[in-house]
Amino acid sequence: MTLAPLSSTPRSTLTRKKDRAATDRQALYDVLREGLICHLGLVRDGAPVVLPTGYGRDGDTLYLHGSTGSGNIRDAARGIDVCVTVTLVDAIVYARSLNNHSMNYRSAVIHGRARQVTDADEKTRALRALTDQLAPGSWEHARGVNAKESASVAVIAVDLAEAAVKIRAGDAIDEPEDVETGTAWAGVLPVRTVFGPPEPASYVPDGTPVPPHVHDRA
Amino acid sequence: MTLAPLSSTPRSTLTRKKDRAATDRQALYDVLREGLICHLGLVRDGAPVVLPTGYGRDGDTLYLHGSTGSGNIRDAARGIDVCVTVTLVDAIVYARSLNNHSMNYRSAVIHGRARQVTDADEKTRALRALTDQLAPGSWEHARGVNAKESASVAVIAVDLAEAAVKIRAGDAIDEPEDVETGTAWAGVLPVRTVFGPPEPASYVPDGTPVPPHVHDRA
């Protein structure tokens, strides 16, 4: 399958470190697949607001959700401009010079206009995408969303049309003179996100097995 | 030491899930101490932009830095409003109902006006704070920043005056009827950020020991 390339509007085109830009859509999907949260940016009263929140992808649409009581979500539902950023930290990069210390990371910065999801079928697909991102397997395992619960959730859609993916990977890079004559250690310290042992809720009967979608999550 | 409480302007006061608000300054310091990156929000051409970047704290000032060639950093250096958010994901919360799925997390959302750091002494303190956050121990170990390198870095300061800290911790919470009659598993799957084995740069001689500040980082 050939994927449409990402758009290259001025704000989604990197002006610096262009070698770190990934322009294909698969790179965007890859970053989104691994993330647990995004940071949603919007403008309120002229000032920026950045909030951590869950997300899910269905095709070329990104879905976010929140309580209908949240002012930020109500604002977003009005169709304002948003910026949604997902960042994966892969390593701390130690160089021989402080100035060349860095991080290995993958980030996706998505620009778009938020749209409130009102169609019932799309809302179900969105909630499924959000669940599959947060807790794969729970859609099949847990009690579904009833009408009252669905009404209390506002779902926002953002088209995956204008986005910039940036990747820094690989070794430390130092100035030639530091490579030549330096003695400090340089290299990469990997950063990993891992899951610890599951802790059952107090109301889950003793001896209840932890289901595979939780137990084997990696 | 008694710390000044965080301010409670309308935008830094939670309107929902108020039980998740931490109002003391120590809670803010605690979140900032553990994070590796922040998400910097600013407004460009009327639209929000959210970028991942490193940060450091010195007293009640948060420092960010970037290349003097970066348009976003140049904008921030002009003294515009910014929002800086640091989020730590602690666990996936599985509930018996999809609607009560959640995350345990700690987040700090800082509002302020950016200020460019021009004083040489403050710039040094800022670069030290940034280094100590990214790579504790490197300030003492690696080659320092020379005048040319310092000139290529723009440092931005944000006062830690207006901030909201939000914490969700503890067990899953389900509706009484699901607790009573549900059979789905519920509980908490801890999420941890860990460091893998250090990988020396190609130009570090074989057999060079990994220094303790890298080797023992936890």
CSV table of C-alpha atoms in Angstrom, one decimal:
chain,number,residue,atom,x,y,z
A,1,MET,CA,0.0,0.0,0.0
A,2,THR,CA,1.3,3.4,-0.9
A,3,LEU,CA,0.6,6.0,1.7
A,4,ALA,CA,0.0,9.7,0.8
A,5,PRO,CA,3.0,11.8,1.9
A,6,LEU,CA,2.5,14.2,4.7
A,7,SER,CA,1.8,17.8,3.7
A,8,SER,CA,4.5,20.3,3.7
A,9,THR,CA,3.0,23.6,4.8
A,10,PRO,CA,5.4,26.1,6.2
A,11,ARG,CA,4.6,25.2,9.8
A,12,SER,CA,5.0,21.5,9.3
A,13,THR,CA,8.3,21.8,7.4
A,14,LEU,CA,11.4,21.7,9.6
A,15,THR,CA,13.6,24.7,9.3
A,16,ARG,CA,16.4,23.2,11.3
A,17,LYS,CA,18.0,19.7,11.6
A,18,LYS,CA,16.2,18.8,8.4
A,19,ASP,CA,18.0,15.4,8.4
A,20,ARG,CA,15.8,14.6,11.4
A,21,ALA,CA,12.6,15.0,9.4
A,22,ALA,CA,10.6,11.9,8.4
A,23,THR,CA,8.2,12.7,5.6
A,24,ASP,CA,6.3,9.5,5.1
A,25,ARG,CA,3.0,8.8,6.6
A,26,GLN,CA,4.2,5.4,8.0
A,27,ALA,CA,6.6,7.2,10.2
A,28,LEU,CA,3.7,9.2,11.7
A,29,TYR,CA,1.7,6.0,12.3
A,30,ASP,CA,4.7,4.4,13.9
A,31,VAL,CA,5.1,7.2,16.4
A,32,LEU,CA,1.4,7.3,17.2
A,33,ARG,CA,1.3,3.5,17.7
A,34,GLU,CA,3.8,3.5,20.5
A,35,GLY,CA,2.7,6.6,22.5
A,36,LEU,CA,0.5,6.4,25.6
A,37,ILE,CA,-0.4,10.1,25.8
A,38,CYS,CA,-0.3,13.2,23.6
A,39,HIS,CA,0.0,16.9,24.5
A,40,LEU,CA,-2.9,18.9,23.2
A,41,GLY,CA,-2.2,22.5,22.5
A,42,LEU,CA,-4.9,25.2,22.1
A,43,VAL,CA,-5.3,28.9,22.5
A,44,ARG,CA,-7.5,30.3,25.2
A,45,ASP,CA,-7.9,34.0,25.8
A,46,GLY,CA,-4.9,34.5,23.5
A,47,ALA,CA,-2.6,32.4,25.5
A,48,PRO,CA,-1.4,28.8,24.8
A,49,VAL,CA,-2.5,25.9,26.9
A,50,VAL,CA,-0.9,22.5,26.8
A,51,LEU,CA,-2.7,19.5,28.3
A,52,PRO,CA,-1.7,15.8,28.5
A,53,THR,CA,-4.5,13.5,27.3
A,54,GLY,CA,-5.1,10.1,25.7
A,55,TYR,CA,-5.6,9.6,22.0
A,56,GLY,CA,-6.4,7.0,19.4
A,57,ARG,CA,-5.9,6.8,15.7
A,58,ASP,CA,-8.4,5.4,13.2
A,59,GLY,CA,-7.2,5.6,9.6
A,60,ASP,CA,-6.1,9.2,9.0
A,61,THR,CA,-8.1,10.6,11.9
A,62,LEU,CA,-6.8,11.3,15.4
A,63,TYR,CA,-9.3,11.1,18.2
A,64,LEU,CA,-9.1,12.8,21.6
A,65,HIS,CA,-11.7,12.8,24.3
A,66,GLY,CA,-12.6,14.4,27.5
A,67,SER,CA,-15.5,15.2,29.8
A,68,THR,CA,-18.2,17.4,28.3
A,69,GLY,CA,-17.6,19.4,31.5
A,70,SER,CA,-14.1,20.3,30.5
A,71,GLY,CA,-13.7,23.9,29.3
A,72,ASN,CA,-10.7,23.0,27.2
A,73,ILE,CA,-12.6,20.2,25.5
A,74,ARG,CA,-15.6,22.4,25.0
A,75,ASP,CA,-13.4,25.0,23.3
A,76,ALA,CA,-11.8,22.3,21.1
A,77,ALA,CA,-15.2,21.0,20.1
A,78,ARG,CA,-16.0,24.5,18.7
A,79,GLY,CA,-13.6,23.8,15.9
A,80,ILE,CA,-10.6,25.8,17.0
A,81,ASP,CA,-7.0,25.2,15.8
A,82,VAL,CA,-5.1,22.7,17.8
A,83,CYS,CA,-1.7,21.2,17.8
A,84,VAL,CA,-1.3,17.6,19.1
A,85,THR,CA,2.2,16.3,19.8
A,86,VAL,CA,3.3,12.8,20.7
A,87,THR,CA,6.9,12.3,21.8
A,88,LEU,CA,8.8,9.1,22.5
A,89,VAL,CA,12.1,9.5,24.3
A,90,ASP,CA,14.5,6.7,23.2
A,91,ALA,CA,17.8,7.6,24.8
A,92,ILE,CA,19.9,10.2,26.6
A,93,VAL,CA,22.9,11.0,24.4
A,94,TYR,CA,26.1,11.8,26.3
A,95,ALA,CA,28.8,13.6,24.4
A,96,ARG,CA,32.3,14.6,25.3
A,97,SER,CA,31.2,18.2,25.2
A,98,LEU,CA,28.1,19.5,27.1
A,99,ASN,CA,27.0,21.3,24.0
A,100,ASN,CA,26.6,18.1,22.1
A,101,HIS,CA,24.6,16.3,24.7
A,102,SER,CA,21.2,15.4,23.2
A,103,MET,CA,18.4,13.0,23.2
A,104,ASN,CA,17.3,10.3,20.9
A,105,TYR,CA,13.6,10.7,20.3
A,106,ARG,CA,10.7,10.4,17.9
A,107,SER,CA,8.1,13.1,17.8
A,108,ALA,CA,5.0,13.8,15.8
A,109,VAL,CA,3.6,17.3,15.7
A,110,ILE,CA,0.1,17.5,14.2
A,111,HIS,CA,-1.6,20.7,13.2
A,112,GLY,CA,-5.3,20.9,12.5
A,113,ARG,CA,-8.7,22.1,13.2
A,114,ALA,CA,-10.6,20.2,15.9
A,115,ARG,CA,-14.0,18.8,14.9
A,116,GLN,CA,-16.5,17.5,17.4
A,117,VAL,CA,-17.7,14.0,16.7
A,118,THR,CA,-21.5,13.8,16.8
A,119,ASP,CA,-22.3,10.8,14.6
A,120,ALA,CA,-23.0,7.8,16.8
A,121,ASP,CA,-21.1,5.3,14.6
A,122,GLU,CA,-18.0,7.5,14.4
A,123,LYS,CA,-18.1,8.1,18.1
A,124,THR,CA,-18.1,4.3,18.7
A,125,ARG,CA,-15.1,3.9,16.3
A,126,ALA,CA,-13.4,6.8,18.1
A,127,LEU,CA,-13.9,5.3,21.6
A,128,ARG,CA,-12.6,2.0,20.3
A,129,ALA,CA,-9.5,3.7,18.9
A,130,LEU,CA,-8.9,5.5,22.2
A,131,THR,CA,-9.4,2.2,24.1
A,132,ASP,CA,-7.1,0.3,21.8
A,133,GLN,CA,-4.4,2.9,22.3
A,134,LEU,CA,-4.7,3.1,26.1
A,135,ALA,CA,-5.6,-0.5,26.9
A,136,PRO,CA,-5.4,-2.9,23.9
A,137,GLY,CA,-7.8,-5.8,24.5
A,138,SER,CA,-10.1,-4.0,26.9
A,139,TRP,CA,-12.6,-3.3,24.2
A,140,GLU,CA,-13.4,-7.0,24.0
A,141,HIS,CA,-12.9,-7.7,27.7
A,142,ALA,CA,-14.6,-4.9,29.7
A,143,ARG,CA,-18.2,-3.7,30.0
A,144,GLY,CA,-19.0,-1.5,27.0
A,145,VAL,CA,-20.0,2.2,27.1
A,146,ASN,CA,-23.7,2.8,27.8
A,147,ALA,CA,-25.7,5.7,26.5
A,148,LYS,CA,-25.4,7.8,29.6
A,149,GLU,CA,-21.6,7.3,29.7
A,150,SER,CA,-21.3,8.0,26.0
A,151,ALA,CA,-23.2,11.3,26.4
A,152,SER,CA,-20.8,12.4,29.2
A,153,VAL,CA,-17.8,12.1,26.9
A,154,ALA,CA,-16.9,14.6,24.2
A,155,VAL,CA,-14.9,13.3,21.3
A,156,ILE,CA,-12.8,15.5,19.2
A,157,ALA,CA,-11.4,14.6,15.8
A,158,VAL,CA,-8.3,16.0,14.1
A,159,ASP,CA,-7.3,15.0,10.5
A,160,LEU,CA,-3.9,13.6,10.1
A,161,ALA,CA,-3.1,15.9,7.1
A,162,GLU,CA,-0.6,18.4,8.3
A,163,ALA,CA,2.1,16.8,10.5
A,164,ALA,CA,5.8,16.8,11.1
A,165,VAL,CA,7.7,13.8,12.3
A,166,LYS,CA,11.1,14.3,13.7
A,167,ILE,CA,13.5,11.5,14.7
A,168,ARG,CA,17.0,11.6,16.3
A,169,ALA,CA,18.6,8.2,16.5
A,170,GLY,CA,22.0,6.7,16.7
A,171,ASP,CA,25.3,7.6,18.2
A,172,ALA,CA,26.7,10.7,20.0
A,173,ILE,CA,28.3,13.2,17.8
A,174,ASP,CA,31.2,15.3,19.0
A,175,GLU,CA,33.4,18.1,17.6
A,176,PRO,CA,36.5,16.7,15.8
A,177,GLU,CA,38.8,18.1,18.4
A,178,ASP,CA,36.9,16.4,21.2
A,179,VAL,CA,36.9,13.1,19.3
A,180,GLU,CA,40.6,13.4,18.8
A,181,THR,CA,41.8,14.6,22.2
A,182,GLY,CA,38.9,14.3,24.6
A,183,THR,CA,38.8,11.8,27.4
A,184,ALA,CA,35.2,12.2,28.7
A,185,TRP,CA,32.8,9.2,28.1
A,186,ALA,CA,30.4,9.5,25.3
A,187,GLY,CA,27.6,7.3,24.2
A,188,VAL,CA,23.9,6.5,24.4
A,189,LEU,CA,21.9,5.5,27.5
A,190,PRO,CA,18.7,3.9,26.2
A,191,VAL,CA,15.4,5.0,27.8
A,192,ARG,CA,12.6,2.4,27.9
A,193,THR,CA,9.0,2.5,28.9
A,194,VAL,CA,8.1,-0.8,30.6
A,195,PHE,CA,5.2,-2.2,32.4
A,196,GLY,CA,5.5,-3.5,36.0
A,197,PRO,CA,3.5,-6.4,37.5
A,198,PRO,CA,-0.3,-5.8,37.4
A,199,GLU,CA,-1.9,-5.0,40.7
A,200,PRO,CA,-5.6,-6.2,40.9
A,201,ALA,CA,-8.2,-3.8,42.2
A,202,SER,CA,-9.4,-4.4,45.8
A,203,TYR,CA,-12.7,-5.6,44.6
A,204,VAL,CA,-11.3,-8.3,42.2
A,205,PRO,CA,-11.6,-11.7,44.0
A,206,ASP,CA,-8.3,-13.3,45.1
A,207,GLY,CA,-7.1,-15.8,42.7
A,208,THR,CA,-8.7,-14.2,39.6
A,209,PRO,CA,-6.2,-14.7,36.8
A,210,VAL,CA,-4.8,-11.5,35.1
A,211,PRO,CA,-6.1,-11.7,31.5
A,212,PRO,CA,-3.5,-12.0,28.7
A,213,HIS,CA,-4.1,-8.6,27.3
A,214,VAL,CA,-2.9,-7.1,30.6
A,215,HIS,CA,-0.5,-9.8,31.7
A,216,ASP,CA,1.4,-10.0,28.4
A,217,ARG,CA,1.3,-6.3,27.5
A,218,ALA,CA,4.7,-5.2,26.2
B,1,MET,CA,11.4,25.4,54.8
B,2,THR,CA,7.9,26.6,54.0
B,3,LEU,CA,7.3,27.0,50.3
B,4,ALA,CA,5.0,29.7,48.9
B,5,PRO,CA,1.8,28.1,47.6
B,6,LEU,CA,1.2,28.1,43.9
B,7,SER,CA,-0.9,30.8,42.6
B,8,SER,CA,-4.6,30.2,41.8
B,9,THR,CA,-5.5,32.2,38.8
B,10,PRO,CA,-8.5,31.0,36.9
B,11,ARG,CA,-6.5,29.2,34.3
B,12,SER,CA,-4.3,27.4,36.9
B,13,THR,CA,-7.3,26.3,39.0
B,14,LEU,CA,-8.8,23.0,38.1
B,15,THR,CA,-12.4,23.1,37.3
B,16,ARG,CA,-12.9,19.4,37.2
B,17,LYS,CA,-11.5,16.5,39.3
B,18,LYS,CA,-10.4,18.9,41.9
B,19,ASP,CA,-9.4,16.1,44.1
B,20,ARG,CA,-6.5,15.6,41.7
B,21,ALA,CA,-5.1,19.0,42.3
B,22,ALA,CA,-1.9,19.4,44.3
B,23,THR,CA,-1.5,23.0,45.4
B,24,ASP,CA,1.9,23.0,47.1
B,25,ARG,CA,5.1,24.0,45.5
B,26,GLN,CA,6.9,20.8,46.5
B,27,ALA,CA,4.5,18.8,44.4
B,28,LEU,CA,5.5,21.0,41.4
B,29,TYR,CA,9.2,20.4,42.2
B,30,ASP,CA,8.7,16.7,42.5
B,31,VAL,CA,7.1,16.4,39.0
B,32,LEU,CA,9.8,18.6,37.5
B,33,ARG,CA,12.6,16.6,39.1
B,34,GLU,CA,11.5,13.3,37.5
B,35,GLY,CA,10.7,14.5,34.0
B,36,LEU,CA,13.1,14.2,31.0
B,37,ILE,CA,11.2,16.5,28.6
B,38,CYS,CA,8.6,19.1,28.7
B,39,HIS,CA,6.1,20.2,26.0
B,40,LEU,CA,6.4,23.9,25.2
B,41,GLY,CA,3.3,25.6,23.9
B,42,LEU,CA,3.2,28.9,22.2
B,43,VAL,CA,1.1,30.7,19.7
B,44,ARG,CA,2.4,31.4,16.2
B,45,ASP,CA,0.3,33.2,13.6
B,46,GLY,CA,-2.7,32.7,15.9
B,47,ALA,CA,-2.4,28.9,16.1
B,48,PRO,CA,-1.0,26.8,18.9
B,49,VAL,CA,2.3,25.0,18.5
B,50,VAL,CA,3.5,22.3,20.9
B,51,LEU,CA,7.1,21.2,20.9
B,52,PRO,CA,9.0,18.7,23.0
B,53,THR,CA,12.2,20.1,24.5
B,54,GLY,CA,14.5,19.7,27.4
B,55,TYR,CA,14.3,21.9,30.5
B,56,GLY,CA,15.9,22.5,33.9
B,57,ARG,CA,14.8,24.2,37.1
B,58,ASP,CA,16.9,26.6,39.2
B,59,GLY,CA,15.0,27.7,42.3
B,60,ASP,CA,11.7,29.1,41.0
B,61,THR,CA,12.7,29.6,37.5
B,62,LEU,CA,12.3,27.0,34.7
B,63,TYR,CA,14.8,27.2,31.9
B,64,LEU,CA,14.4,26.0,28.3
B,65,HIS,CA,16.9,26.3,25.5
B,66,GLY,CA,17.2,26.0,21.8
B,67,SER,CA,19.3,27.0,18.9
B,68,THR,CA,19.3,30.7,18.1
B,69,GLY,CA,18.3,29.6,14.6
B,70,SER,CA,15.0,28.2,15.8
B,71,GLY,CA,12.0,30.3,14.9
B,72,ASN,CA,10.0,29.0,17.9
B,73,ILE,CA,12.7,29.8,20.3
B,74,ARG,CA,13.3,33.3,18.7
B,75,ASP,CA,9.5,33.9,19.2
B,76,ALA,CA,9.7,32.8,22.8
B,77,ALA,CA,12.7,35.0,23.4
B,78,ARG,CA,10.6,38.0,22.5
B,79,GLY,CA,8.6,37.5,25.7
B,80,ILE,CA,5.5,35.9,24.5
B,81,ASP,CA,3.1,33.8,26.6
B,82,VAL,CA,4.0,30.2,26.9
B,83,CYS,CA,2.6,27.1,28.6
B,84,VAL,CA,5.1,24.4,29.6
B,85,THR,CA,3.8,21.0,30.6
B,86,VAL,CA,5.6,18.1,32.1
B,87,THR,CA,3.7,14.8,32.4
B,88,LEU,CA,4.8,11.5,34.1
B,89,VAL,CA,2.7,8.5,33.2
B,90,ASP,CA,2.7,6.1,36.2
B,91,ALA,CA,0.2,3.4,35.3
B,92,ILE,CA,-2.6,2.2,33.0
B,93,VAL,CA,-5.8,1.9,35.0
B,94,TYR,CA,-8.0,-1.0,33.8
B,95,ALA,CA,-11.6,-0.9,35.1
B,96,ARG,CA,-14.5,-3.3,34.7
B,97,SER,CA,-16.2,-0.7,32.5
B,98,LEU,CA,-14.5,0.9,29.5
B,99,ASN,CA,-15.7,4.3,30.7
B,100,ASN,CA,-13.7,4.1,33.9
B,101,HIS,CA,-10.4,3.1,32.3
B,102,SER,CA,-7.9,5.8,33.2
B,103,MET,CA,-4.3,6.5,33.8
B,104,ASN,CA,-2.3,7.2,36.8
B,105,TYR,CA,-0.1,10.3,36.1
B,106,ARG,CA,1.4,13.4,37.5
B,107,SER,CA,1.4,16.5,35.5
B,108,ALA,CA,2.5,20.1,35.9
B,109,VAL,CA,1.1,22.8,33.7
B,110,ILE,CA,3.0,26.1,33.9
B,111,HIS,CA,1.8,29.3,32.5
B,112,GLY,CA,4.0,32.3,32.1
B,113,ARG,CA,5.7,34.9,29.9
B,114,ALA,CA,9.0,33.8,28.4
B,115,ARG,CA,12.0,35.9,29.1
B,116,GLN,CA,15.3,35.6,27.2
B,117,VAL,CA,18.3,35.1,29.4
B,118,THR,CA,21.1,37.5,28.5
B,119,ASP,CA,23.1,37.8,31.7
B,120,ALA,CA,26.2,35.6,31.4
B,121,ASP,CA,26.0,34.3,35.0
B,122,GLU,CA,22.3,33.4,34.7
B,123,LYS,CA,23.0,31.7,31.4
B,124,THR,CA,25.6,29.5,33.0
B,125,ARG,CA,23.3,28.7,35.8
B,126,ALA,CA,20.5,27.9,33.3
B,127,LEU,CA,22.8,25.6,31.2
B,128,ARG,CA,23.8,23.8,34.4
B,129,ALA,CA,20.2,23.3,35.4
B,130,LEU,CA,19.4,22.0,31.9
B,131,THR,CA,22.4,19.6,32.0
B,132,ASP,CA,21.6,18.4,35.5
B,133,GLN,CA,18.1,17.5,34.3
B,134,LEU,CA,19.1,15.8,31.1
B,135,ALA,CA,22.3,14.2,32.3
B,136,PRO,CA,23.1,14.6,36.0
B,137,GLY,CA,26.9,14.4,36.5
B,138,SER,CA,27.8,15.6,33.0
B,139,TRP,CA,28.4,19.2,34.1
B,140,GLU,CA,31.4,17.9,36.1
B,141,HIS,CA,32.5,15.2,33.6
B,142,ALA,CA,32.2,16.6,30.1
B,143,ARG,CA,34.0,19.5,28.4
B,144,GLY,CA,32.3,22.8,29.3
B,145,VAL,CA,30.5,25.2,27.0
B,146,ASN,CA,32.8,27.6,25.2
B,147,ALA,CA,32.0,31.2,24.1
B,148,LYS,CA,31.1,30.2,20.6
B,149,GLU,CA,28.8,27.4,21.7
B,150,SER,CA,27.2,29.6,24.3
B,151,ALA,CA,26.4,32.2,21.7
B,152,SER,CA,24.7,29.6,19.5
B,153,VAL,CA,22.2,28.7,22.3
B,154,ALA,CA,19.2,30.8,23.2
B,155,VAL,CA,18.0,30.3,26.8
B,156,ILE,CA,14.5,31.1,27.8
B,157,ALA,CA,13.3,31.6,31.4
B,158,VAL,CA,9.8,31.1,32.8
B,159,ASP,CA,8.9,32.0,36.4
B,160,LEU,CA,7.4,29.2,38.4
B,161,ALA,CA,4.6,31.4,39.7
B,162,GLU,CA,1.4,30.2,38.0
B,163,ALA,CA,1.1,26.4,37.8
B,164,ALA,CA,-1.3,23.6,38.2
B,165,VAL,CA,-0.2,20.2,39.4
B,166,LYS,CA,-2.5,17.3,38.8
B,167,ILE,CA,-2.1,13.8,40.2
B,168,ARG,CA,-4.1,10.6,39.7
B,169,ALA,CA,-2.9,7.8,41.8
B,170,GLY,CA,-4.2,4.6,43.3
B,171,ASP,CA,-6.7,1.9,42.4
B,172,ALA,CA,-9.2,1.5,39.7
B,173,ILE,CA,-12.7,2.9,40.4
B,174,ASP,CA,-15.8,1.3,39.1
B,175,GLU,CA,-19.5,1.9,39.2
B,176,PRO,CA,-21.1,0.1,42.2
B,177,GLU,CA,-23.1,-2.2,39.9
B,178,ASP,CA,-19.9,-3.3,38.1
B,179,VAL,CA,-18.1,-3.8,41.5
B,180,GLU,CA,-21.0,-5.9,42.6
B,181,THR,CA,-21.8,-8.0,39.6
B,182,GLY,CA,-18.9,-7.5,37.1
B,183,THR,CA,-16.5,-10.2,36.2
B,184,ALA,CA,-13.9,-8.3,34.1
B,185,TRP,CA,-10.5,-7.8,35.5
B,186,ALA,CA,-9.7,-4.4,37.0
B,187,GLY,CA,-6.5,-3.0,38.4
B,188,VAL,CA,-3.4,-1.1,37.8
B,189,LEU,CA,-0.6,-1.9,35.3
B,190,PRO,CA,2.4,0.2,36.4
B,191,VAL,CA,4.3,2.1,33.7
B,192,ARG,CA,8.0,2.7,34.4
B,193,THR,CA,10.7,4.6,32.6
B,194,VAL,CA,14.0,2.7,32.9
B,195,PHE,CA,17.5,3.0,31.5
B,196,GLY,CA,19.0,0.3,29.4
B,197,PRO,CA,22.7,-0.7,29.3
B,198,PRO,CA,24.9,2.2,28.1
B,199,GLU,CA,26.3,2.0,24.6
B,200,PRO,CA,29.7,3.7,24.2
B,201,ALA,CA,30.2,6.0,21.2
B,202,SER,CA,32.3,4.5,18.3
B,203,TYR,CA,35.2,6.9,19.2
B,204,VAL,CA,35.4,5.9,22.8
B,205,PRO,CA,38.3,3.5,23.2
B,206,ASP,CA,37.5,-0.1,24.0
B,207,GLY,CA,37.7,-0.9,27.7
B,208,THR,CA,36.9,2.6,28.8
B,209,PRO,CA,34.9,2.3,31.9
B,210,VAL,CA,31.4,3.8,31.9
B,211,PRO,CA,31.5,6.5,34.5
B,212,PRO,CA,29.2,6.1,37.6
B,213,HIS,CA,26.9,9.1,36.7
B,214,VAL,CA,25.9,7.1,33.6
B,215,HIS,CA,26.3,3.6,34.8
B,216,ASP,CA,24.3,4.0,38.0
B,217,ARG,CA,21.7,6.3,36.7
B,218,ALA,CA,18.3,5.3,37.9
